[in-house]
PDB file of N, CA and C in Angstrom:
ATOM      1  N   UNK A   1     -24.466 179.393 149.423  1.00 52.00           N
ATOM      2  CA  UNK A   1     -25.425 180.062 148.567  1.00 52.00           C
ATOM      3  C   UNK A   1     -26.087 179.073 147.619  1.00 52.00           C
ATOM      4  N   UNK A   2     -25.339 177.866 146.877  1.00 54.00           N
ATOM      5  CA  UNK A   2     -25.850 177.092 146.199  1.00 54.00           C
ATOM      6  C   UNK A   2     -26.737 176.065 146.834  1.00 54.00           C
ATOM      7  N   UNK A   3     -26.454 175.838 148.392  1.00 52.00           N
ATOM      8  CA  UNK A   3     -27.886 175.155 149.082  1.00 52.00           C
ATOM      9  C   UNK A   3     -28.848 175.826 149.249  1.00 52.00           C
ATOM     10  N   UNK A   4     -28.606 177.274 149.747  1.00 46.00           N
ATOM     11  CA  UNK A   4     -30.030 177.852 149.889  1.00 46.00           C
ATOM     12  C   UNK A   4     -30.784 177.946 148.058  1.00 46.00           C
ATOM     13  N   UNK A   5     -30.195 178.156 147.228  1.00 51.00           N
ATOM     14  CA  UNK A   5     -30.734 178.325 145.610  1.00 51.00           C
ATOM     15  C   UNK A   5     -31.427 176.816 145.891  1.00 51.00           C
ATOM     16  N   UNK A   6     -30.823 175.800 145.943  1.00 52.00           N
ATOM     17  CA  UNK A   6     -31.399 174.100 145.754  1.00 52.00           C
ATOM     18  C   UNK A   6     -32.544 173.808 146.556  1.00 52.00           C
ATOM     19  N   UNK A   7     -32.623 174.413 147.693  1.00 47.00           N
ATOM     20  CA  UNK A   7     -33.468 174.747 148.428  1.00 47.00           C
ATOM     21  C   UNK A   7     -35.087 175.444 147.980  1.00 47.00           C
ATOM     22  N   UNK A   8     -34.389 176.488 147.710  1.00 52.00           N
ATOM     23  CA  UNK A   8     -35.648 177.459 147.162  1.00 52.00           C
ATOM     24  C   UNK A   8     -36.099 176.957 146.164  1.00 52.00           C
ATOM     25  N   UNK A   9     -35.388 176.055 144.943  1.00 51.00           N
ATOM     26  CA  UNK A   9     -35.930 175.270 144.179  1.00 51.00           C
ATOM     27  C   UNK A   9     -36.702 173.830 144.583  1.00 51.00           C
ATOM     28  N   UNK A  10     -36.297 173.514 145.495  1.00 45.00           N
ATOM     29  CA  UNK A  10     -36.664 171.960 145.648  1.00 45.00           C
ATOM     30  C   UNK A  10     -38.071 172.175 146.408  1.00 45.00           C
ATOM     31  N   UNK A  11     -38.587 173.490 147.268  1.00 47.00           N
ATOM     32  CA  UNK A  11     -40.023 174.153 147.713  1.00 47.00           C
ATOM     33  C   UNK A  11     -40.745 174.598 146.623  1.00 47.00           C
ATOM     34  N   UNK A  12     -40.161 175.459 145.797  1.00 44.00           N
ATOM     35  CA  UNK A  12     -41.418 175.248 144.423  1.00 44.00           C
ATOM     36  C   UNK A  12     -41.448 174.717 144.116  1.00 44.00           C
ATOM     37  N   UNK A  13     -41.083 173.481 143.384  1.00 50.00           N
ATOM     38  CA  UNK A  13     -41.156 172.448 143.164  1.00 50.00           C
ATOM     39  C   UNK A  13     -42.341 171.223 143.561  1.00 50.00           C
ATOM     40  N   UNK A  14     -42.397 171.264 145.037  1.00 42.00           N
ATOM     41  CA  UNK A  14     -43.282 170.924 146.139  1.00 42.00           C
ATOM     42  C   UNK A  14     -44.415 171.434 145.693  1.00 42.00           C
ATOM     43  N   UNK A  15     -44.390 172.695 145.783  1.00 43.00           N
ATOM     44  CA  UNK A  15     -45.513 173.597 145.393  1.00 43.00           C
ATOM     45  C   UNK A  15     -46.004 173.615 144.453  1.00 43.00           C
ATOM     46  N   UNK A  16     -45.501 173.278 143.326  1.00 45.00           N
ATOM     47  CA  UNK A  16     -46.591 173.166 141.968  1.00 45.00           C
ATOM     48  C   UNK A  16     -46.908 171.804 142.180  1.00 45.00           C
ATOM     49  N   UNK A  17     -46.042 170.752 142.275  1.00 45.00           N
ATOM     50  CA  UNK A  17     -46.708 169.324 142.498  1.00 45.00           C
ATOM     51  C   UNK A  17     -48.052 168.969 143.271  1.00 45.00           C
ATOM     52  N   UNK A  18     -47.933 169.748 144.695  1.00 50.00           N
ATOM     53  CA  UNK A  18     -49.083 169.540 145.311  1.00 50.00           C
ATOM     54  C   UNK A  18     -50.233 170.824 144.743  1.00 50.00           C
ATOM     55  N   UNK A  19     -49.755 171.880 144.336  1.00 46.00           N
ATOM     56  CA  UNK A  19     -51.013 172.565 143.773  1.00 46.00           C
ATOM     57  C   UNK A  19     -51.705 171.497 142.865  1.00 46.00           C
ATOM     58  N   UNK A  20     -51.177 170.949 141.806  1.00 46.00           N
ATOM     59  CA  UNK A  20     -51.479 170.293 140.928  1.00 46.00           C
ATOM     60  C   UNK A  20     -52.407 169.041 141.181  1.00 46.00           C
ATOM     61  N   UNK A  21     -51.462 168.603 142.093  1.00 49.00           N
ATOM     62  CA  UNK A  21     -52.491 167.248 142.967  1.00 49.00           C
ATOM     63  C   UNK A  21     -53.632 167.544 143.248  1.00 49.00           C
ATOM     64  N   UNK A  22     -53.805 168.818 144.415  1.00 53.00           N
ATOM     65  CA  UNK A  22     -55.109 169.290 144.550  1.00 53.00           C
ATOM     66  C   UNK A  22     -56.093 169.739 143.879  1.00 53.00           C
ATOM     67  N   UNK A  23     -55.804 170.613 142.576  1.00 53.00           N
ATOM     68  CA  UNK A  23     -56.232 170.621 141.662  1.00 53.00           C
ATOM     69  C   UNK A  23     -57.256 169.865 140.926  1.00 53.00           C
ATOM     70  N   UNK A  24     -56.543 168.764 140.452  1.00 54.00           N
ATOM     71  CA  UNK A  24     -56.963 167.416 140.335  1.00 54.00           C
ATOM     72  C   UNK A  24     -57.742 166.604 140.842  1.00 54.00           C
ATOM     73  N   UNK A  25     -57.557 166.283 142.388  1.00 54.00           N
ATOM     74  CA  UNK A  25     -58.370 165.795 143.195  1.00 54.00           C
ATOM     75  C   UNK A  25     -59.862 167.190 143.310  1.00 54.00           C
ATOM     76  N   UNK A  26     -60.211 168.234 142.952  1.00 61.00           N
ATOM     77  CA  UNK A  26     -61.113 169.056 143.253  1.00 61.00           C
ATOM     78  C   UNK A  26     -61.412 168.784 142.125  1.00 61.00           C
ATOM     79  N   UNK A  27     -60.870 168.180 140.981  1.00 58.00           N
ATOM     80  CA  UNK A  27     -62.222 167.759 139.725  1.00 58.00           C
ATOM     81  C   UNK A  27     -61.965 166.228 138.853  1.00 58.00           C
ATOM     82  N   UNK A  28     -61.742 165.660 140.109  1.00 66.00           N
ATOM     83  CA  UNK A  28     -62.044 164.346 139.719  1.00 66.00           C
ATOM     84  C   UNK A  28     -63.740 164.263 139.731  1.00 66.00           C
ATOM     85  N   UNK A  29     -64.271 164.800 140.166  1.00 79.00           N
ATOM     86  CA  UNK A  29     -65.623 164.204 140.027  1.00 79.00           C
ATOM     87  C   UNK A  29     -66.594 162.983 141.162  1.00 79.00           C
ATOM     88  N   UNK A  30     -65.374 162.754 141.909  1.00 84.00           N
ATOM     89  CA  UNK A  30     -65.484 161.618 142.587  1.00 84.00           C
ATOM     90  C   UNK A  30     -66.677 162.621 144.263  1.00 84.00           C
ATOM     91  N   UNK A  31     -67.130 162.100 144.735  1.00 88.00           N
ATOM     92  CA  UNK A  31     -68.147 163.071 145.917  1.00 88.00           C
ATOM     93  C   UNK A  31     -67.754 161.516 146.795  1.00 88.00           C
ATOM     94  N   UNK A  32     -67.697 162.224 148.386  1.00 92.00           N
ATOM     95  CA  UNK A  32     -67.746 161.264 149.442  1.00 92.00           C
ATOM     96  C   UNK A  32     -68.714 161.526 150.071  1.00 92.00           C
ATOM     97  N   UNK A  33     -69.568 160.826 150.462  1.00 94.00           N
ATOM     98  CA  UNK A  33     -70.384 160.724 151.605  1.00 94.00           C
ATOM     99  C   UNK A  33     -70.154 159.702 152.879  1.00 94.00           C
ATOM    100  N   UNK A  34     -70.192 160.720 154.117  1.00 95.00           N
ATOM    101  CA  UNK A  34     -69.802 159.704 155.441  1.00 95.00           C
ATOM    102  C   UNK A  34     -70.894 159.945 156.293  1.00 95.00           C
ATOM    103  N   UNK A  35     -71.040 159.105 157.410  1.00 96.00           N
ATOM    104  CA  UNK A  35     -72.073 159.008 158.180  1.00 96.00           C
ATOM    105  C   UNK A  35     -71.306 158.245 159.486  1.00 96.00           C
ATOM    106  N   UNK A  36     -70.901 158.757 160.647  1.00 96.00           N
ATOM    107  CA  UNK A  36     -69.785 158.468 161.609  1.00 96.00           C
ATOM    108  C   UNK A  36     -70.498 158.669 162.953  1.00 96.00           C
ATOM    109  N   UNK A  37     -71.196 157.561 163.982  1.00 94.00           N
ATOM    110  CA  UNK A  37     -71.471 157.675 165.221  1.00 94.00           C
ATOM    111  C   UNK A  37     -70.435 157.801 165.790  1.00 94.00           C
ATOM    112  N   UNK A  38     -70.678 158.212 166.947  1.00 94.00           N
ATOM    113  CA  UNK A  38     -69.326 158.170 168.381  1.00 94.00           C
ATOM    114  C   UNK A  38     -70.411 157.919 169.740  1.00 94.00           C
ATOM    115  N   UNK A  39     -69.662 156.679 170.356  1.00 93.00           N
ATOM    116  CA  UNK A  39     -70.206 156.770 172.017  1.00 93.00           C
ATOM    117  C   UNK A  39     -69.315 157.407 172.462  1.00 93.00           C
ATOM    118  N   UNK A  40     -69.574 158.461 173.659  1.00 93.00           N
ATOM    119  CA  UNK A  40     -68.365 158.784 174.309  1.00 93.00           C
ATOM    120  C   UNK A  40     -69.350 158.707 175.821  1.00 93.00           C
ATOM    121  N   UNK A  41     -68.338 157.985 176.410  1.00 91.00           N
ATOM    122  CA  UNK A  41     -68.671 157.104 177.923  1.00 91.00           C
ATOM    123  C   UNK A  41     -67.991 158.272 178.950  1.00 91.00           C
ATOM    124  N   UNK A  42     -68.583 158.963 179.256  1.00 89.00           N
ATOM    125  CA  UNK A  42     -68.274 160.036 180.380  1.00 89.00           C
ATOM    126  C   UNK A  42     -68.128 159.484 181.717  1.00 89.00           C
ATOM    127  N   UNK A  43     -69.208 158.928 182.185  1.00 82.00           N
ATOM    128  CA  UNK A  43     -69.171 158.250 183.579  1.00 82.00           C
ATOM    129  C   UNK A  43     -69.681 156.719 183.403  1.00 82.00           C
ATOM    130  N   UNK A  44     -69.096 155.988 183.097  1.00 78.00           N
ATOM    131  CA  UNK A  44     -68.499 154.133 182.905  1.00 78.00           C
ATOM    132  C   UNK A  44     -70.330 154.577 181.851  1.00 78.00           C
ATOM    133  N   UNK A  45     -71.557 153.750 182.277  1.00 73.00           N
ATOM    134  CA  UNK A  45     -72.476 153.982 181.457  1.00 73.00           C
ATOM    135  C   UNK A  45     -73.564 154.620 181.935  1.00 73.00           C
ATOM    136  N   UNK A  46     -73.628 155.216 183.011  1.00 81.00           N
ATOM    137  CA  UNK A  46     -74.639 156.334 183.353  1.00 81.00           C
ATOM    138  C   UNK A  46     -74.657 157.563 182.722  1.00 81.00           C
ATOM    139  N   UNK A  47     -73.479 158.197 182.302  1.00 89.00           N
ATOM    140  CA  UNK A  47     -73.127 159.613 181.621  1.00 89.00           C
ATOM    141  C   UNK A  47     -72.559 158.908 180.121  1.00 89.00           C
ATOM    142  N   UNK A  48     -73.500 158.747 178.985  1.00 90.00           N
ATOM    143  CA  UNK A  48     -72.872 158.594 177.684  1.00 90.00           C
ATOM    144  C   UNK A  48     -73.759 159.582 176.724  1.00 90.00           C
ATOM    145  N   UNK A  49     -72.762 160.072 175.932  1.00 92.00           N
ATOM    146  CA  UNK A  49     -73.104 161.189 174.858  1.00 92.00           C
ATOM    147  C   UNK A  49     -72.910 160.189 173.526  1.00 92.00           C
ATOM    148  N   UNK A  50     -73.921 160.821 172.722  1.00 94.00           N
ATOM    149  CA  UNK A  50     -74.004 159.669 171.674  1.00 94.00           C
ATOM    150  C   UNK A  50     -74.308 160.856 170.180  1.00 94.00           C
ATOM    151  N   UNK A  51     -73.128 160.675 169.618  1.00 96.00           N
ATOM    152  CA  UNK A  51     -73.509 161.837 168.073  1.00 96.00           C
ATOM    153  C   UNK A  51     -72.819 161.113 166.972  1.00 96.00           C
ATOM    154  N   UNK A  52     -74.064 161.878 165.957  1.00 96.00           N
ATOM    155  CA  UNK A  52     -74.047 160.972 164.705  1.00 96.00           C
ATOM    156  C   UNK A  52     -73.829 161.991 163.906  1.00 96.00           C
ATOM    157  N   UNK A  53     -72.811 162.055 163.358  1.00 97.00           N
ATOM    158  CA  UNK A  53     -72.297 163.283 162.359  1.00 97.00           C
ATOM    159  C   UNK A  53     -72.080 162.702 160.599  1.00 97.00           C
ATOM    160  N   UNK A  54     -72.529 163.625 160.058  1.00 98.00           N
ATOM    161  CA  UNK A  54     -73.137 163.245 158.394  1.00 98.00           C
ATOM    162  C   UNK A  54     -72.135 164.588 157.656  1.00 98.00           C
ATOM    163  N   UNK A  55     -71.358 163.927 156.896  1.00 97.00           N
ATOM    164  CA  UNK A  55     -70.280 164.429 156.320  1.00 97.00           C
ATOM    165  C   UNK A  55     -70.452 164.401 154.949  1.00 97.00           C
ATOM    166  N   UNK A  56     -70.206 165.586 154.003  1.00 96.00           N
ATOM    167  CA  UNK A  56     -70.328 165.396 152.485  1.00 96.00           C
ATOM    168  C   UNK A  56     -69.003 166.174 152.192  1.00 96.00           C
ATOM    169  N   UNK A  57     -67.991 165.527 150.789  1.00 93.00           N
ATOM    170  CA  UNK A  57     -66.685 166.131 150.626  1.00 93.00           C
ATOM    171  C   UNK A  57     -65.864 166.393 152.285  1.00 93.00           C
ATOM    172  N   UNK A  58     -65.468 166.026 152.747  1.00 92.00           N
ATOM    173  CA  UNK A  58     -64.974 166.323 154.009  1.00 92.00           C
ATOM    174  C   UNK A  58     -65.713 167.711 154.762  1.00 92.00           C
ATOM    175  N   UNK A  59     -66.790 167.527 154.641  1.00 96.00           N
ATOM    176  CA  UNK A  59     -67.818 168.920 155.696  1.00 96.00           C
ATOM    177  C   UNK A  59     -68.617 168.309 156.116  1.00 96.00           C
ATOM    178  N   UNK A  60     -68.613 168.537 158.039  1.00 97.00           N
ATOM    179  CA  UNK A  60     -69.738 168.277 158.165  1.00 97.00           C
ATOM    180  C   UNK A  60     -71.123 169.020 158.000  1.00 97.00           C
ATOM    181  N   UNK A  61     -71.955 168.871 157.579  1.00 97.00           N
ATOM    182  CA  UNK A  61     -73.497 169.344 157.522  1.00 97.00           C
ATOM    183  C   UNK A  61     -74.371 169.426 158.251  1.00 97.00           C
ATOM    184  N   UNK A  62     -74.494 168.289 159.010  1.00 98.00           N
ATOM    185  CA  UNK A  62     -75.543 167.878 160.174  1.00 98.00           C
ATOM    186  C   UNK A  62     -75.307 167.091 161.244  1.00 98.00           C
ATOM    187  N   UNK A  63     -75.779 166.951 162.295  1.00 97.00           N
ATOM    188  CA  UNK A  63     -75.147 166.401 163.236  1.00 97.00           C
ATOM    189  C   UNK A  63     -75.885 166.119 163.780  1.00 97.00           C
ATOM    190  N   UNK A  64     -76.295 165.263 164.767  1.00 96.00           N
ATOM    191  CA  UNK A  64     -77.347 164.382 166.079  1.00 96.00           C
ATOM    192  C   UNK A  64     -76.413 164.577 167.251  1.00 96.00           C
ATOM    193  N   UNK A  65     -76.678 164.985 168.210  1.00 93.00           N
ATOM    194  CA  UNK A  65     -76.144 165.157 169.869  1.00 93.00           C
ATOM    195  C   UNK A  65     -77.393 165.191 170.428  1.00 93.00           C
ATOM    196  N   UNK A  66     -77.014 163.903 171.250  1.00 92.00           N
ATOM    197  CA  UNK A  66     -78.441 163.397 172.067  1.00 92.00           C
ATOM    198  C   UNK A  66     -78.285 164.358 173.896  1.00 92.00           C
ATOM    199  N   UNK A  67     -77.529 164.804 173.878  1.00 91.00           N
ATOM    200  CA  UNK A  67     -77.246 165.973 174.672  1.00 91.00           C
ATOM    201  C   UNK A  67     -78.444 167.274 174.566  1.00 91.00           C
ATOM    202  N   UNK A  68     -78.550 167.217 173.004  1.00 93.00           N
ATOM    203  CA  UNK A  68     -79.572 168.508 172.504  1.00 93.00           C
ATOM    204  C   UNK A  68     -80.734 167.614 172.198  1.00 93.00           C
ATOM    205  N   UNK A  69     -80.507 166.485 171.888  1.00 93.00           N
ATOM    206  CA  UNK A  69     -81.997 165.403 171.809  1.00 93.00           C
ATOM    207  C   UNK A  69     -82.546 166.367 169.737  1.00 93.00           C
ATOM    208  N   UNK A  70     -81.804 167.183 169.184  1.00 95.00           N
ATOM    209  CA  UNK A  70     -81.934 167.301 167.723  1.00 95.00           C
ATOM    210  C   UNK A  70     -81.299 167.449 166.954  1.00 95.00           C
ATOM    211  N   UNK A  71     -81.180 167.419 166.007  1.00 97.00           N
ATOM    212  CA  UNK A  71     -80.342 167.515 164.478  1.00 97.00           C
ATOM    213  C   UNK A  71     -80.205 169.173 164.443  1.00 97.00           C
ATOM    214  N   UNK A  72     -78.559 169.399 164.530  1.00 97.00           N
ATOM    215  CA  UNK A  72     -78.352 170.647 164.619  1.00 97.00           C
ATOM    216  C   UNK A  72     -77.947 170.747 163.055  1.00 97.00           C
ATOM    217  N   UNK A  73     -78.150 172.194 162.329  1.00 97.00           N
ATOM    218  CA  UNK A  73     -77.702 171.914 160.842  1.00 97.00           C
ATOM    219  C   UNK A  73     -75.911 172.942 160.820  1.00 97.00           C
ATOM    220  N   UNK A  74     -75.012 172.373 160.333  1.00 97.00           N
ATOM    221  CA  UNK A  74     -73.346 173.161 160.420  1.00 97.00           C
ATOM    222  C   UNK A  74     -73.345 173.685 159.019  1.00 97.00           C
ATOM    223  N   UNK A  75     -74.206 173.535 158.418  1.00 97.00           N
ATOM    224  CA  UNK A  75     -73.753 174.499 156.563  1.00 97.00           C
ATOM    225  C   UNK A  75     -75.644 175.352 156.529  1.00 97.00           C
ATOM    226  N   UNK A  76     -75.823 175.783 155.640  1.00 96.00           N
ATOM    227  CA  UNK A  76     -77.049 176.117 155.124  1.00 96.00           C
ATOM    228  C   UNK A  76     -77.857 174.986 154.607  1.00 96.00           C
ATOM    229  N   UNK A  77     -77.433 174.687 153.855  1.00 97.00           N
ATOM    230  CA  UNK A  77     -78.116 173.266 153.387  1.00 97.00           C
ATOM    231  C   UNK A  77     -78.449 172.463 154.642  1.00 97.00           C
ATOM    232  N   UNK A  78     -77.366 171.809 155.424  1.00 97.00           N
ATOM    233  CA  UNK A  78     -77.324 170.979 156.869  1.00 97.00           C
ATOM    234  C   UNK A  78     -78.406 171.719 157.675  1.00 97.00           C
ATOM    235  N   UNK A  79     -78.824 173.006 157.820  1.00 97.00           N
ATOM    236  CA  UNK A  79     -79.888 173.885 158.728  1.00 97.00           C
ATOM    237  C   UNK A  79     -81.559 172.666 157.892  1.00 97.00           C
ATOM    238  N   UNK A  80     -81.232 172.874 156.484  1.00 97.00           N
ATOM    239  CA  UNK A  80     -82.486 172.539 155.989  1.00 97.00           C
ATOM    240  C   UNK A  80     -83.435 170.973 156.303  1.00 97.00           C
ATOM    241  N   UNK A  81     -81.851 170.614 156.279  1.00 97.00           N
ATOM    242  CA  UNK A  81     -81.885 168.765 156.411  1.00 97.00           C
ATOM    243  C   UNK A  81     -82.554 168.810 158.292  1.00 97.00           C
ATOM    244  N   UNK A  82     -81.611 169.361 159.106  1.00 97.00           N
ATOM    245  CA  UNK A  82     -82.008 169.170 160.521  1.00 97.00           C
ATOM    246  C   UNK A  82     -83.642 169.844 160.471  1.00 97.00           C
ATOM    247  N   UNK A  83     -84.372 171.003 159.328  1.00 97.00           N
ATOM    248  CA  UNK A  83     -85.501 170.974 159.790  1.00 97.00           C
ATOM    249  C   UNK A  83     -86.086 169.559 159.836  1.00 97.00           C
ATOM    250  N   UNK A  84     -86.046 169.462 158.498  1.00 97.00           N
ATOM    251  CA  UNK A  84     -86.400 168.562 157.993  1.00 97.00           C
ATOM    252  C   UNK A  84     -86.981 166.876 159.362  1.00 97.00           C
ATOM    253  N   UNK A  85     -85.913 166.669 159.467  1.00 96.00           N
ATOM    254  CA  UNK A  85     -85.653 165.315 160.557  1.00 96.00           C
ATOM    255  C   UNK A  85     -86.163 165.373 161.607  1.00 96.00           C
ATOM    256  N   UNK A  86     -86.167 167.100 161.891  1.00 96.00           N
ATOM    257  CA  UNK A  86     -86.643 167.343 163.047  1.00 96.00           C
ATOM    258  C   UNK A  86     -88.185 167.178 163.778  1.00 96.00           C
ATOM    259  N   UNK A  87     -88.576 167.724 162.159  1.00 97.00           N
ATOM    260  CA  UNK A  87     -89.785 167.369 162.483  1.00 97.00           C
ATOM    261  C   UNK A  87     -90.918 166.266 162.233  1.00 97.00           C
ATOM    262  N   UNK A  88     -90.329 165.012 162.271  1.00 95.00           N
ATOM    263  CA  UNK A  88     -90.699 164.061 161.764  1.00 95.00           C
ATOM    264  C   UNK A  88     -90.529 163.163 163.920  1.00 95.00           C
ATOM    265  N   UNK A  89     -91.966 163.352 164.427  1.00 95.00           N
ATOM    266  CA  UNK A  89     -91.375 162.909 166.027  1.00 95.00           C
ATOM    267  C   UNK A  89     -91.096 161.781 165.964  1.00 95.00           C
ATOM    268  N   UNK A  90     -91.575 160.711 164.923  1.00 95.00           N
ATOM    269  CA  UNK A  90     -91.491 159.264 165.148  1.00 95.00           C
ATOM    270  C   UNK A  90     -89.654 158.694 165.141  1.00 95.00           C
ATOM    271  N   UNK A  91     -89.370 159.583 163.938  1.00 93.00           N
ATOM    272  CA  UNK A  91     -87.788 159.508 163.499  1.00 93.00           C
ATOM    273  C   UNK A  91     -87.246 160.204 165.004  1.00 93.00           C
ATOM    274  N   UNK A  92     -87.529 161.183 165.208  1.00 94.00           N
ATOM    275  CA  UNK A  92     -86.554 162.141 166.562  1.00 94.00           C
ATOM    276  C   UNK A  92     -86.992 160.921 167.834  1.00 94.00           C
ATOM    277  N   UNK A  93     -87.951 160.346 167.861  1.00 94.00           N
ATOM    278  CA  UNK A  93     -87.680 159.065 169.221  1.00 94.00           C
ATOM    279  C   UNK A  93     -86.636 157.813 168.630  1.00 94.00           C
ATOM    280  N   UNK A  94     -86.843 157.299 167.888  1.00 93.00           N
ATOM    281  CA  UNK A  94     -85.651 156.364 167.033  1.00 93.00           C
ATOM    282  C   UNK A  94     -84.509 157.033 167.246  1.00 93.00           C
ATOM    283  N   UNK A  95     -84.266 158.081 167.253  1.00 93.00           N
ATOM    284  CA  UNK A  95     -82.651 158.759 166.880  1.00 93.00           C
ATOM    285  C   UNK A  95     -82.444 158.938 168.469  1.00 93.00           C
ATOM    286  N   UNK A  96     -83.283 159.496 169.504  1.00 91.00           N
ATOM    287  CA  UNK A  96     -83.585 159.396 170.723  1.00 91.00           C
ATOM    288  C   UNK A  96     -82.893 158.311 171.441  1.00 91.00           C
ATOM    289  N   UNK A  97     -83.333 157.260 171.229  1.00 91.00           N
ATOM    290  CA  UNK A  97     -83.402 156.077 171.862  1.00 91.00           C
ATOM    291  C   UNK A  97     -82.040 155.657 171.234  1.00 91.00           C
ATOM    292  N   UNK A  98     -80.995 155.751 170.413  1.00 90.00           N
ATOM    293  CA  UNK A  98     -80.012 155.426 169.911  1.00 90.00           C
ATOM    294  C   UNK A  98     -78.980 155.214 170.491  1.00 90.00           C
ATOM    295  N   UNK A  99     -79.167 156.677 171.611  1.00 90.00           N
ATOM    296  CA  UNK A  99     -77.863 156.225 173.012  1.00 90.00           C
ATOM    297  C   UNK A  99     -77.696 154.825 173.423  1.00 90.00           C
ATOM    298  N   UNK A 100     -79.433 154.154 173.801  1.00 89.00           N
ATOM    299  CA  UNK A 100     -79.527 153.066 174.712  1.00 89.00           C
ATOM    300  C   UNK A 100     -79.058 151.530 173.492  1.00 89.00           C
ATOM    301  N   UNK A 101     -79.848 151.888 171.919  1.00 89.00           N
ATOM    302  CA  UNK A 101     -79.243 151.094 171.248  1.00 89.00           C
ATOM    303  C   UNK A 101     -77.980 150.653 171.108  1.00 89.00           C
ATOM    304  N   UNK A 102     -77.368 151.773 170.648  1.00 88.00           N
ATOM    305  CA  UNK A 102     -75.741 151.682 169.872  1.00 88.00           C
ATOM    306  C   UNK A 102     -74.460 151.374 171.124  1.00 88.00           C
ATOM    307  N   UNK A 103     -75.093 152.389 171.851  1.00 88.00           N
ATOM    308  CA  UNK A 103     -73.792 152.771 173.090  1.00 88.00           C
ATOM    309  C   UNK A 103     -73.878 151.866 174.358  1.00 88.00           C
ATOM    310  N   UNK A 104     -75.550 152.142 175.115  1.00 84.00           N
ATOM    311  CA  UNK A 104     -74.816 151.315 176.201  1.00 84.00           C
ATOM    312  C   UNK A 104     -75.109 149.406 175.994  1.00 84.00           C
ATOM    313  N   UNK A 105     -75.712 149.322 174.765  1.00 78.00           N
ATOM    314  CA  UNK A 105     -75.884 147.770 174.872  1.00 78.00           C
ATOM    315  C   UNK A 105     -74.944 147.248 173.876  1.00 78.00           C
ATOM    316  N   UNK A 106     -73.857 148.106 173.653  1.00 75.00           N
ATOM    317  CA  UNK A 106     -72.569 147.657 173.235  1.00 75.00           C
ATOM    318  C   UNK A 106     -71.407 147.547 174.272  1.00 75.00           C
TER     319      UNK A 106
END
């Protein structure tokens, strides 16, 4: 009985520590921004998928899949940004052509 009591104490315990942590970390103030390509080589380099995913606080927002050849938006805001990019054709051939840049002449 006195392990399961040490027990049940030593999990709350856990539990306010990491509430607390998180807590904390949600107002540090600190904001991340990421921006993360991927080649993925399906068939050696004839079949390559090429996406560029744009991350704010650990969410992604927006995304490039040259599969869809546009900027799909994953939040409300991310919808606004992919109009945005989208319609700019000079940028959508640059982002286009990115497969042949990044992926297969690597």
């Amino acid at each position: 009985m006195e392990r399961l009591a040490a027990a049940g104490a030593l999990l709350v315990g856990l539990l306010v520590v990491g509430t607390s942590s998180a807590v904390d970390a949600e107002l540090s103030g600190v904001f991340q921004e990421m921006v993360k390509s991927e080649c993925h080589f399906i068939n050696g380099t004839d079949r390559v998928k090429f996406v560029k995913r744009f991350i704010y606080n650990r969410e992604q927002y927006v995304h490039f899949d040259n599969d869809v050849g546009l900027y799909v938006g994953d939040t409300s805001y991310g919808e606004k940004v992919a109009r945005y990019w989208n319609s700019d054709p000079e940028w959508m051939e640059y982002r286009r052509d990115a497969v042949d840049r990044h992926c297969r002449h690597n």
